[in-house]
């Protein structure tokens, strides 16, 4: 039975297993709740608003979505550097990063607010019959997005201290408030402008609680006092500059397929392709919610120069990513056809092969997401950004070449082929050169996990063959039974109880020594 801790490199991670499990579980619950609410609420919104007003709503949010580009990688920079300062117990440095980040995001929010007012004013002068309604929705949603920019610092600070349970709890509360407010507004026969106001009102108590959470957890921070310090600002900008290129590359990898499909194949094909991409994005978000809680652990270990602990956490996180993403990939392959048929109808079953191909590409990506977090934690984000940009360029070029000959499948293969090369060959080499974790050690630790994952999926496969029918009850029952039958042996043999208890004790000791937990 393999212990969760490699015998040759024992160390003491900085946060308790219980705390990380709470954070991971709450993130997954938030994602599941948002997914379920969207699944059931979207048809109700469409029917209540009508096609025109719903189109206005979708247009406004699609337009405002580009505001995130003004982040310029600063969210990642603030999160990483505050985690680093927490690991070194350097309250003064944490305060400088916090106040500088608050100043930068405050200025960004003001710029976005001005831009929103100008855009809304211009739209309002159009002769289009819905111009004023569009202008008001853009104004309300845009100002909401602008006011939320400084909140990135508060949520980032809580996450840097591994308080994912708090931030996820706030997001869950916000999701519920928006859902309740939406239903009430629509039942009272209000329109899309009321829907925008509901989003504003639902966010106010959540933001107040987030500010209070930072004040309570980190009393040394001057919570509402932004102060820009040039040296700190430059440090954050140096970190964030390559990050924004990596984020733009991610947009190319995961969002330009729609443009390629619509141009070469047509709008109808795009509707079918988007069924696959929607499910794939849920897959990606779910796995990142599970393993993303390790990011502050890696940064704190780097701040304490705990190289052995950092390498250990990379391997543990990669193994966790392999087994969790492997199970979801199995589920997509085993249940995806039945689910699409029941959800969208038989006419959309041609999205299933595309879904399988894209899911394999996502599996190669998210199963190794912990090593990407480690590159960020060790300030090697620029190297990953280069790799990401190269993969995105290859993705775009191959998709354009293959789409005229192979249709939607060609676009999907254009995503998969670069992912195989980058994630299986380039990324392990990059991890070896920048983090000192040899490719041999990397694969020696992770390949047994991959084989065990495959072995423990045999019983879920038999359950699927016996139980699955194209109905929601049997699909969800099959998924639940399969998850239990996979998770129990996987946990026992891969992350056994002895290793978990040992890891919990060591992480608790380091947490106390770092001053982030009371000895009791």
PDB file of N, CA, C and O in Angstrom, residues 225-260:
ATOM      1  N   UNK A 225      -7.702  50.909   3.073  1.00  0.00           N
ATOM      2  CA  UNK A 225      -6.756  52.000   2.839  1.00  0.00           C
ATOM      3  C   UNK A 225      -5.793  51.641   1.712  1.00  0.00           C
ATOM      4  O   UNK A 225      -4.703  51.109   1.950  1.00  0.00           O
ATOM      5  N   UNK A 226      -6.179  51.887   0.476  1.00  0.00           N
ATOM      6  CA  UNK A 226      -5.257  51.622  -0.634  1.00  0.00           C
ATOM      7  C   UNK A 226      -4.080  52.581  -0.609  1.00  0.00           C
ATOM      8  O   UNK A 226      -4.241  53.770  -0.312  1.00  0.00           O
ATOM      9  N   UNK A 227      -2.908  52.066  -0.892  1.00  0.00           N
ATOM     10  CA  UNK A 227      -1.706  52.903  -0.933  1.00  0.00           C
ATOM     11  C   UNK A 227      -0.734  52.287  -1.925  1.00  0.00           C
ATOM     12  O   UNK A 227      -0.220  51.191  -1.709  1.00  0.00           O
ATOM     13  N   UNK A 228      -0.504  52.981  -3.022  1.00  0.00           N
ATOM     14  CA  UNK A 228       0.379  52.452  -4.062  1.00  0.00           C
ATOM     15  C   UNK A 228       1.838  52.711  -3.698  1.00  0.00           C
ATOM     16  O   UNK A 228       2.223  53.844  -3.405  1.00  0.00           O
ATOM     17  N   UNK A 229       2.636  51.654  -3.693  1.00  0.00           N
ATOM     18  CA  UNK A 229       4.081  51.760  -3.489  1.00  0.00           C
ATOM     19  C   UNK A 229       4.771  51.334  -4.774  1.00  0.00           C
ATOM     20  O   UNK A 229       4.532  50.227  -5.272  1.00  0.00           O
ATOM     21  N   UNK A 230       5.611  52.209  -5.299  1.00  0.00           N
ATOM     22  CA  UNK A 230       6.172  52.003  -6.623  1.00  0.00           C
ATOM     23  C   UNK A 230       6.936  50.688  -6.736  1.00  0.00           C
ATOM     24  O   UNK A 230       6.746  49.935  -7.696  1.00  0.00           O
ATOM     25  N   UNK A 231       7.788  50.390  -5.764  1.00  0.00           N
ATOM     26  CA  UNK A 231       8.592  49.166  -5.847  1.00  0.00           C
ATOM     27  C   UNK A 231       7.696  47.930  -5.849  1.00  0.00           C
ATOM     28  O   UNK A 231       7.878  47.005  -6.661  1.00  0.00           O
ATOM     29  N   UNK A 232       6.718  47.913  -4.960  1.00  0.00           N
ATOM     30  CA  UNK A 232       5.802  46.773  -4.891  1.00  0.00           C
ATOM     31  C   UNK A 232       4.967  46.678  -6.158  1.00  0.00           C
ATOM     32  O   UNK A 232       4.731  45.584  -6.686  1.00  0.00           O
ATOM     33  N   UNK A 233       4.503  47.823  -6.661  1.00  0.00           N
ATOM     34  CA  UNK A 233       3.723  47.827  -7.890  1.00  0.00           C
ATOM     35  C   UNK A 233       4.499  47.268  -9.064  1.00  0.00           C
ATOM     36  O   UNK A 233       3.962  46.490  -9.873  1.00  0.00           O
ATOM     37  N   UNK A 234       5.763  47.654  -9.170  1.00  0.00           N
ATOM     38  CA  UNK A 234       6.597  47.125 -10.259  1.00  0.00           C
ATOM     39  C   UNK A 234       6.781  45.622 -10.124  1.00  0.00           C
ATOM     40  O   UNK A 234       6.782  44.882 -11.125  1.00  0.00           O
ATOM     41  N   UNK A 235       6.944  45.152  -8.899  1.00  0.00           N
ATOM     42  CA  UNK A 235       7.113  43.712  -8.673  1.00  0.00           C
ATOM     43  C   UNK A 235       5.859  42.945  -9.103  1.00  0.00           C
ATOM     44  O   UNK A 235       5.960  41.895  -9.753  1.00  0.00           O
ATOM     45  N   UNK A 236       4.703  43.484  -8.766  1.00  0.00           N
ATOM     46  CA  UNK A 236       3.450  42.840  -9.163  1.00  0.00           C
ATOM     47  C   UNK A 236       3.276  42.871 -10.680  1.00  0.00           C
ATOM     48  O   UNK A 236       2.816  41.890 -11.274  1.00  0.00           O
ATOM     49  N   UNK A 237       3.649  43.992 -11.299  1.00  0.00           N
ATOM     50  CA  UNK A 237       3.525  44.103 -12.749  1.00  0.00           C
ATOM     51  C   UNK A 237       4.461  43.124 -13.454  1.00  0.00           C
ATOM     52  O   UNK A 237       4.086  42.515 -14.465  1.00  0.00           O
ATOM     53  N   UNK A 238       5.684  42.959 -12.940  1.00  0.00           N
ATOM     54  CA  UNK A 238       6.628  42.016 -13.553  1.00  0.00           C
ATOM     55  C   UNK A 238       6.077  40.605 -13.504  1.00  0.00           C
ATOM     56  O   UNK A 238       6.271  39.817 -14.437  1.00  0.00           O
ATOM     57  N   UNK A 239       5.410  40.270 -12.413  1.00  0.00           N
ATOM     58  CA  UNK A 239       4.808  38.944 -12.305  1.00  0.00           C
ATOM     59  C   UNK A 239       3.597  38.834 -13.231  1.00  0.00           C
ATOM     60  O   UNK A 239       3.411  37.820 -13.920  1.00  0.00           O
ATOM     61  N   UNK A 240       2.773  39.868 -13.255  1.00  0.00           N
ATOM     62  CA  UNK A 240       1.506  39.791 -13.977  1.00  0.00           C
ATOM     63  C   UNK A 240       1.636  39.876 -15.484  1.00  0.00           C
ATOM     64  O   UNK A 240       0.790  39.338 -16.208  1.00  0.00           O
ATOM     65  N   UNK A 241       2.700  40.531 -15.981  1.00  0.00           N
ATOM     66  CA  UNK A 241       2.828  40.735 -17.433  1.00  0.00           C
ATOM     67  C   UNK A 241       2.824  39.424 -18.208  1.00  0.00           C
ATOM     68  O   UNK A 241       2.040  39.265 -19.153  1.00  0.00           O
ATOM     69  N   UNK A 242       3.668  38.442 -17.870  1.00  0.00           N
ATOM     70  CA  UNK A 242       3.592  37.164 -18.607  1.00  0.00           C
ATOM     71  C   UNK A 242       2.311  36.398 -18.339  1.00  0.00           C
ATOM     72  O   UNK A 242       1.862  35.619 -19.185  1.00  0.00           O
ATOM     73  N   UNK A 243       1.709  36.611 -17.162  1.00  0.00           N
ATOM     74  CA  UNK A 243       0.467  35.908 -16.836  1.00  0.00           C
ATOM     75  C   UNK A 243      -0.638  36.284 -17.815  1.00  0.00           C
ATOM     76  O   UNK A 243      -1.402  35.417 -18.264  1.00  0.00           O
ATOM     77  N   UNK A 244      -0.735  37.574 -18.165  1.00  0.00           N
ATOM     78  CA  UNK A 244      -1.801  37.997 -19.066  1.00  0.00           C
ATOM     79  C   UNK A 244      -1.639  37.350 -20.431  1.00  0.00           C
ATOM     80  O   UNK A 244      -2.627  36.988 -21.088  1.00  0.00           O
ATOM     81  N   UNK A 245      -0.392  37.130 -20.866  1.00  0.00           N
ATOM     82  CA  UNK A 245      -0.182  36.439 -22.137  1.00  0.00           C
ATOM     83  C   UNK A 245      -0.628  34.975 -22.040  1.00  0.00           C
ATOM     84  O   UNK A 245      -1.211  34.435 -22.985  1.00  0.00           O
ATOM     85  N   UNK A 246      -0.334  34.358 -20.900  1.00  0.00           N
ATOM     86  CA  UNK A 246      -0.803  32.990 -20.695  1.00  0.00           C
ATOM     87  C   UNK A 246      -2.314  32.904 -20.679  1.00  0.00           C
ATOM     88  O   UNK A 246      -2.907  31.963 -21.231  1.00  0.00           O
ATOM     89  N   UNK A 247      -2.967  33.900 -20.065  1.00  0.00           N
ATOM     90  CA  UNK A 247      -4.429  33.919 -20.021  1.00  0.00           C
ATOM     91  C   UNK A 247      -5.023  34.154 -21.411  1.00  0.00           C
ATOM     92  O   UNK A 247      -6.042  33.542 -21.778  1.00  0.00           O
ATOM     93  N   UNK A 248      -4.398  35.031 -22.187  1.00  0.00           N
ATOM     94  CA  UNK A 248      -4.865  35.241 -23.558  1.00  0.00           C
ATOM     95  C   UNK A 248      -4.710  33.969 -24.380  1.00  0.00           C
ATOM     96  O   UNK A 248      -5.574  33.640 -25.217  1.00  0.00           O
ATOM     97  N   UNK A 249      -3.603  33.242 -24.135  1.00  0.00           N
ATOM     98  CA  UNK A 249      -3.398  31.969 -24.832  1.00  0.00           C
ATOM     99  C   UNK A 249      -4.488  30.969 -24.464  1.00  0.00           C
ATOM    100  O   UNK A 249      -4.955  30.202 -25.311  1.00  0.00           O
ATOM    101  N   UNK A 250      -4.898  30.971 -23.184  1.00  0.00           N
ATOM    102  CA  UNK A 250      -5.992  30.090 -22.769  1.00  0.00           C
ATOM    103  C   UNK A 250      -7.288  30.437 -23.504  1.00  0.00           C
ATOM    104  O   UNK A 250      -8.066  29.557 -23.875  1.00  0.00           O
ATOM    105  N   UNK A 251      -7.524  31.729 -23.708  1.00  0.00           N
ATOM    106  CA  UNK A 251      -8.717  32.137 -24.456  1.00  0.00           C
ATOM    107  C   UNK A 251      -8.660  31.606 -25.883  1.00  0.00           C
ATOM    108  O   UNK A 251      -9.674  31.162 -26.439  1.00  0.00           O
ATOM    109  N   UNK A 252      -7.471  31.665 -26.489  1.00  0.00           N
ATOM    110  CA  UNK A 252      -7.319  31.135 -27.848  1.00  0.00           C
ATOM    111  C   UNK A 252      -7.560  29.633 -27.858  1.00  0.00           C
ATOM    112  O   UNK A 252      -8.266  29.095 -28.724  1.00  0.00           O
ATOM    113  N   UNK A 253      -6.987  28.936 -26.861  1.00  0.00           N
ATOM    114  CA  UNK A 253      -7.111  27.478 -26.820  1.00  0.00           C
ATOM    115  C   UNK A 253      -8.551  27.017 -26.642  1.00  0.00           C
ATOM    116  O   UNK A 253      -8.966  26.021 -27.244  1.00  0.00           O
ATOM    117  N   UNK A 254      -9.322  27.730 -25.817  1.00  0.00           N
ATOM    118  CA  UNK A 254     -10.632  27.229 -25.430  1.00  0.00           C
ATOM    119  C   UNK A 254     -11.814  28.033 -25.978  1.00  0.00           C
ATOM    120  O   UNK A 254     -12.953  27.618 -25.804  1.00  0.00           O
ATOM    121  N   UNK A 255     -11.571  29.176 -26.619  1.00  0.00           N
ATOM    122  CA  UNK A 255     -12.694  29.994 -27.052  1.00  0.00           C
ATOM    123  C   UNK A 255     -12.693  30.332 -28.535  1.00  0.00           C
ATOM    124  O   UNK A 255     -13.720  30.757 -29.060  1.00  0.00           O
ATOM    125  N   UNK A 256     -11.555  30.159 -29.230  1.00  0.00           N
ATOM    126  CA  UNK A 256     -11.548  30.487 -30.663  1.00  0.00           C
ATOM    127  C   UNK A 256     -12.043  29.333 -31.525  1.00  0.00           C
ATOM    128  O   UNK A 256     -12.283  29.532 -32.725  1.00  0.00           O
ATOM    129  N   UNK A 257     -12.207  28.146 -30.931  1.00  0.00           N
ATOM    130  CA  UNK A 257     -12.776  27.040 -31.705  1.00  0.00           C
ATOM    131  C   UNK A 257     -14.144  27.414 -32.264  1.00  0.00           C
ATOM    132  O   UNK A 257     -14.502  27.019 -33.374  1.00  0.00           O
ATOM    133  N   UNK A 258     -14.899  28.179 -31.481  1.00  0.00           N
ATOM    134  CA  UNK A 258     -16.237  28.584 -31.929  1.00  0.00           C
ATOM    135  C   UNK A 258     -16.156  29.420 -33.205  1.00  0.00           C
ATOM    136  O   UNK A 258     -16.957  29.239 -34.141  1.00  0.00           O
ATOM    137  N   UNK A 259     -15.178  30.332 -33.266  1.00  0.00           N
ATOM    138  CA  UNK A 259     -15.009  31.150 -34.465  1.00  0.00           C
ATOM    139  C   UNK A 259     -14.608  30.288 -35.656  1.00  0.00           C
ATOM    140  O   UNK A 259     -15.100  30.475 -36.773  1.00  0.00           O
ATOM    141  N   UNK A 260     -13.712  29.331 -35.417  1.00  0.00           N
ATOM    142  CA  UNK A 260     -13.260  28.456 -36.499  1.00  0.00           C
ATOM    143  C   UNK A 260     -14.411  27.615 -37.040  1.00  0.00           C
ATOM    144  O   UNK A 260     -14.593  27.489 -38.258  1.00  0.00           O
TER     145      UNK A 260
END
